[in-house]
CSV table of C-alpha atoms in Angstrom, one decimal:
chain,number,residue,atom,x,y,z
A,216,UNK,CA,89.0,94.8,43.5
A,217,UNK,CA,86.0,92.6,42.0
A,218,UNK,CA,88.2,89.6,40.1
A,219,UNK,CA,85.6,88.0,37.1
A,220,UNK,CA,86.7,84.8,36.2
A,221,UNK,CA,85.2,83.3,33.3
A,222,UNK,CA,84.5,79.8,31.5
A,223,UNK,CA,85.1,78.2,29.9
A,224,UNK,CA,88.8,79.8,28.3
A,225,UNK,CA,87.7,78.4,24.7
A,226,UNK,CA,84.9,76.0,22.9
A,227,UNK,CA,83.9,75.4,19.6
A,228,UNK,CA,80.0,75.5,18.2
A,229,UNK,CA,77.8,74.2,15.4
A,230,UNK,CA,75.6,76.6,13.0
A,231,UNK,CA,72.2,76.6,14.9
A,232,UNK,CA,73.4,75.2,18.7
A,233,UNK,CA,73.3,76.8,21.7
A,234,UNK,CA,75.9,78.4,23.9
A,235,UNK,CA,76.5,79.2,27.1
A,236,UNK,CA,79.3,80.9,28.8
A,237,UNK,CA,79.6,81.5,32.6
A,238,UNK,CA,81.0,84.9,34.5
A,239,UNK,CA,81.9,84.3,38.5
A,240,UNK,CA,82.6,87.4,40.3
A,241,UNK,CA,84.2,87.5,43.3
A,242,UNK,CA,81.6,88.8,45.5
A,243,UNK,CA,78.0,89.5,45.1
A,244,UNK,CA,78.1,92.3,41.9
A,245,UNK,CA,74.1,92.5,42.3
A,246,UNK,CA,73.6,91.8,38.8
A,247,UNK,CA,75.7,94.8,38.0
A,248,UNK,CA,77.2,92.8,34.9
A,249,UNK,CA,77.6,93.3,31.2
A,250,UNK,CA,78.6,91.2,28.3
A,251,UNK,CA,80.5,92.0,25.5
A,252,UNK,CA,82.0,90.7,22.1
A,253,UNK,CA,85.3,91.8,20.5
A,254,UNK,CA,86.1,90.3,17.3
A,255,UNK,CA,89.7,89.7,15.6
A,256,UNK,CA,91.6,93.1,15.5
A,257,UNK,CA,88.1,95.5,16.4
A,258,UNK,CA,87.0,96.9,19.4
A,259,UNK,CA,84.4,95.7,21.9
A,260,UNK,CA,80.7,95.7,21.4
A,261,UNK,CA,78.5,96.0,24.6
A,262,UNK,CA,75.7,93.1,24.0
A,263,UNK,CA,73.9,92.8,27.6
A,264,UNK,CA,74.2,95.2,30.8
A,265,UNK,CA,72.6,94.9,34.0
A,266,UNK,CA,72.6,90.9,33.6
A,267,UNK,CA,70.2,90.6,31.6
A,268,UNK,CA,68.7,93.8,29.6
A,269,UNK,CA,69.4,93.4,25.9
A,270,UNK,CA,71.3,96.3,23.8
A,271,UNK,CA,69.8,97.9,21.4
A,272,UNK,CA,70.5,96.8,17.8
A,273,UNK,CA,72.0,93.4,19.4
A,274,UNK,CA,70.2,90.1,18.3
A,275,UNK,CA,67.4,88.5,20.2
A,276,UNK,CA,69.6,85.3,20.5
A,277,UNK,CA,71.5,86.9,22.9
A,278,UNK,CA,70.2,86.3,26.5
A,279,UNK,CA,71.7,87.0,30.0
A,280,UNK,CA,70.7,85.4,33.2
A,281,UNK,CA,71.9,84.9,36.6
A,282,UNK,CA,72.6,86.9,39.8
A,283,UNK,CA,74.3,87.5,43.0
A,284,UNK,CA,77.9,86.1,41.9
A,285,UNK,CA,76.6,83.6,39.2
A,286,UNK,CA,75.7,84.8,35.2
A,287,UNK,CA,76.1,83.1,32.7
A,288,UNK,CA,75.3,84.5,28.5
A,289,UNK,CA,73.8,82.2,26.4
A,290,UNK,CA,73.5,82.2,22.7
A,291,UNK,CA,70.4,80.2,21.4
A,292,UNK,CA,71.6,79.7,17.9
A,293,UNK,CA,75.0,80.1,16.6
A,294,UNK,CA,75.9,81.7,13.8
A,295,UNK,CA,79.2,82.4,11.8
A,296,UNK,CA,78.8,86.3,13.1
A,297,UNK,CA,79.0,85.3,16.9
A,298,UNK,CA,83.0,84.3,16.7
A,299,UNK,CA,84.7,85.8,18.6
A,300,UNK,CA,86.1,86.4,21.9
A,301,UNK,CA,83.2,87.4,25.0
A,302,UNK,CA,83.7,89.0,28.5
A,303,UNK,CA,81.8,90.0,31.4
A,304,UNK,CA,82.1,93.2,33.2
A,305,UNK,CA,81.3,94.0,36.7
A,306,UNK,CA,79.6,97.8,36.7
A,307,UNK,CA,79.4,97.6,40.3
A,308,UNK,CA,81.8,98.8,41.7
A,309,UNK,CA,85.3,100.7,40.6
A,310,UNK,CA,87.7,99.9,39.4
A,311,UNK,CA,85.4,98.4,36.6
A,312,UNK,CA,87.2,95.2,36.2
A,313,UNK,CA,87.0,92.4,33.2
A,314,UNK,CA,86.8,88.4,33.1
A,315,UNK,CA,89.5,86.6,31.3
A,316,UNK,CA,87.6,86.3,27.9
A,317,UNK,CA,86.2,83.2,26.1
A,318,UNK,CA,86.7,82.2,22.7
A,319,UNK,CA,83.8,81.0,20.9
A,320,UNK,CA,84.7,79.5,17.0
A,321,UNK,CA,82.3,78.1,14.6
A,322,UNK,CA,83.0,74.0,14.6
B,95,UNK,CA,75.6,108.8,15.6
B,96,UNK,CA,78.3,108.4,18.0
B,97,UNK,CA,81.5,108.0,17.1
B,98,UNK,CA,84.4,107.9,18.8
B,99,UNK,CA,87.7,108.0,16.6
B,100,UNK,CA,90.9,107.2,18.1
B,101,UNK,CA,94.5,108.9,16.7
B,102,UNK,CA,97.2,106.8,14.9
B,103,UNK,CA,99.4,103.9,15.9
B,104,UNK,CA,102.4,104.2,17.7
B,105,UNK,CA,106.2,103.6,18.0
B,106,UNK,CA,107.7,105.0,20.9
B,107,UNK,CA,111.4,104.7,22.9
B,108,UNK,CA,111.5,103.1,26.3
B,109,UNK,CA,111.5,106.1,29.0
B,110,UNK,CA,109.6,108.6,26.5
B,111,UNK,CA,105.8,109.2,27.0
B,112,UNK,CA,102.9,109.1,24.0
B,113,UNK,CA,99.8,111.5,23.9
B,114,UNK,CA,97.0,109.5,22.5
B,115,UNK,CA,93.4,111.6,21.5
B,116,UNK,CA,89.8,110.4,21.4
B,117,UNK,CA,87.6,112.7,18.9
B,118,UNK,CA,84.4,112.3,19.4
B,119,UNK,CA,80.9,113.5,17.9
B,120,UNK,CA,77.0,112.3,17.7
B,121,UNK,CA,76.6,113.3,21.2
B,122,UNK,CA,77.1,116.0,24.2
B,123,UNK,CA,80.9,115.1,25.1
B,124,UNK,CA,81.1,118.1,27.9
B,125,UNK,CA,78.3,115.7,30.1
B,126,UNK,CA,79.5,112.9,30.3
B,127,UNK,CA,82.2,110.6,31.1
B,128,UNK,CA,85.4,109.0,28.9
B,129,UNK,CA,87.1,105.5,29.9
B,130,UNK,CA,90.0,104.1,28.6
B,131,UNK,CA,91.2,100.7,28.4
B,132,UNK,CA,94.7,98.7,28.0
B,133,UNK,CA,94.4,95.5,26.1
B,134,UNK,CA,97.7,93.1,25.1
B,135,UNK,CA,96.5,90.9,22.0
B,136,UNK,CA,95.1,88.0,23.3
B,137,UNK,CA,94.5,88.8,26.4
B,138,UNK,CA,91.9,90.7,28.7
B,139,UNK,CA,90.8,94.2,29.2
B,140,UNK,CA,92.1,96.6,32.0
B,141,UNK,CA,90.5,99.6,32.9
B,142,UNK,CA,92.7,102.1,33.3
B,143,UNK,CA,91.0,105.7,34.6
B,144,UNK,CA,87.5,107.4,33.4
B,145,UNK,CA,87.3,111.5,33.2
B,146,UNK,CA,84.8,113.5,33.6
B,147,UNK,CA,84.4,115.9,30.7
B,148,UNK,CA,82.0,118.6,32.4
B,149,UNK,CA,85.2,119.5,35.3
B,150,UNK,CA,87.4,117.4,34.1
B,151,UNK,CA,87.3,115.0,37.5
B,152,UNK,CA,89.2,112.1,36.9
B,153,UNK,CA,89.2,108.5,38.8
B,154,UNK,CA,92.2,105.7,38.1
B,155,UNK,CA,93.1,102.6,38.6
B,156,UNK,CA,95.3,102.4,41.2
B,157,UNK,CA,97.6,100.2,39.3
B,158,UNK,CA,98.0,103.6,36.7
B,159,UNK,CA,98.4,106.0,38.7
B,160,UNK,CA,101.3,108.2,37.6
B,161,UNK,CA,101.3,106.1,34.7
B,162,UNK,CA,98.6,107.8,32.8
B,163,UNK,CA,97.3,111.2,32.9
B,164,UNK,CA,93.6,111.7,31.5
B,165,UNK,CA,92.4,115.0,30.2
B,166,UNK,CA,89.9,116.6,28.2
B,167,UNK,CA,89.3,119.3,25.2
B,168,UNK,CA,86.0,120.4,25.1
B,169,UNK,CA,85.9,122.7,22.5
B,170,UNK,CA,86.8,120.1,20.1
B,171,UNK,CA,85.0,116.8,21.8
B,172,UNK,CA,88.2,115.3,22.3
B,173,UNK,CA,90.1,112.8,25.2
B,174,UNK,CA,93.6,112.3,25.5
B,175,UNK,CA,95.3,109.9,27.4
B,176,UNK,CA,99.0,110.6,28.0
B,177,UNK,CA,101.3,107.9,28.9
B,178,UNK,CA,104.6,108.5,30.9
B,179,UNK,CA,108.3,106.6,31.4
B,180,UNK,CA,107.0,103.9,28.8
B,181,UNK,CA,108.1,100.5,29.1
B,182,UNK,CA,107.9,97.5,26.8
B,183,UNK,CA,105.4,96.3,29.2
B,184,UNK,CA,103.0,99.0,28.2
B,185,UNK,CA,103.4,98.2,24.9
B,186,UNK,CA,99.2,97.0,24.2
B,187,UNK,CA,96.3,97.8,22.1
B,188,UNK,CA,94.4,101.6,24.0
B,189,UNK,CA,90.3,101.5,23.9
B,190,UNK,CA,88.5,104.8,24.6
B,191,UNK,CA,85.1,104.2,25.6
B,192,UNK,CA,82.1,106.4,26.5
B,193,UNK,CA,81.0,105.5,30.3
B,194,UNK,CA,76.9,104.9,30.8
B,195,UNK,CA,75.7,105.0,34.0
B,196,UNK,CA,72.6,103.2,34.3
B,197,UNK,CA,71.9,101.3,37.9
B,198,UNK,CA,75.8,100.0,36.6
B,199,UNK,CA,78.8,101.2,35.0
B,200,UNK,CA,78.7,100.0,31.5
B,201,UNK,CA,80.5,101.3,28.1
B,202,UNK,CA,78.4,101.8,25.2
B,203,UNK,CA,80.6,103.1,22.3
B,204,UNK,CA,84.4,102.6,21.9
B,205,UNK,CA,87.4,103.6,19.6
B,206,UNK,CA,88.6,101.9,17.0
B,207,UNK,CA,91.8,101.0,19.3
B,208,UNK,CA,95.5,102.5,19.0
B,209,UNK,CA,98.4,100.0,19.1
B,210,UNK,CA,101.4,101.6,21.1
B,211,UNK,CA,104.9,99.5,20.4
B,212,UNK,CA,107.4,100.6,22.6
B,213,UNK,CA,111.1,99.4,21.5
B,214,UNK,CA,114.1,101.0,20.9
């Protein structure tokens, strides 16, 4: 199986900065990788697939980047709606496995 | 729209097993694929097994194999997950999710989540 492992685990943001989080998979996913956001007690939202394409109806502050085993999501300026908790998923390859999660709060 | 509405929580005796349902509507269910997903609060998200809705072909992950059993109503749009010989270790938040296959595997729309406590 792919293993994601993501970082880092938790971090904290002003209104207005900009935030990156980084996905590793385990071998090249070929940027076969989506990002989502789950917020306290609600079910995931899909924000970015295929690395980098954008979800409809998702914000334009939300940008993916990266390839071969590397991505990483960025957030250009927080806001109190982006807490929450993020992860990357390879679509690679089954089983469709997750990264650990990252757990962004407003500072 | 889509919407994909998940049954009720929970409470079930270690050893019994739990039938869990996915209604769905806002799209053509009998083409495409269902996922579901195992999540303990605070923690990750495992995939557990997708279906096929058209034959009713399902994949798993090997770590759920005759743990869960994935099937499909098509007259009524609907998923079930049923989960055998529970544990306290299967006790965990259940996602459905509709499967989009682009270049990727990706999952578009979700449940609302089921909790499943299993205690005596």
């Amino acid at each position: 199986d792919i293993q994601m492992t993501q970082s880092p685990a938790s971090l904290s943001a002003s209104l207005g900065e900009t935030v990156t989080i980084q996905c590793r998979a385990s071998e090249d996913i070929y940027s076969g990788l989506a990002w989502y956001q789950q917020k306290p007690g609600k079910s995931p939202q899909l924000l970015i697939y295929g690395a980098s394409s954008l979800q409809d109806g998702v914000p334009s502050r939300f940008s993916g980047s990266g390839s071969g085993t590397q991505y990483s999501l960025k957030i250009s300026s927080m806001q109190t709606e982006d807490e929450g908790v993020y992860f990357c998923q390879q679509g690679l390859k089954y089983p469709w496995t997750f990264g650990g999660g990252t757990k962004l709060e407003l500072k | 729209q889509v919407k994909l509405q998940q049954s009720g929580a929970e409470l079930v005796k270690p050893g019994a097993s739990v039938k869990l349902s996915c209604k769905t509507s806002g799209y053509t269910f009998s083409t495409s694929y269902m996922s579901w997903f195992k999540q303990i609060p605070g923690q990750s998200i495992e995939w557990i097994g997708m279906i096929y809705a058209g034959d009713g072909g399902t994949g798993y992950n090997q770590k759920f194999k005759g743990k869960a059993t994935l099937t499909v109503d098509t007259s009524s749009s609907t998923a079930y997950m049923d989960l055998s010989s529970l544990t306290t270790e299967d006790s965990a938040v259940y996602f459905c999710a509709r499967g989009w296959l682009t270049i990727d595997y990706y999952f578009d729309y979700w449940g609302q989540g089921v909790m499943v406590t299993v205690s005596s």
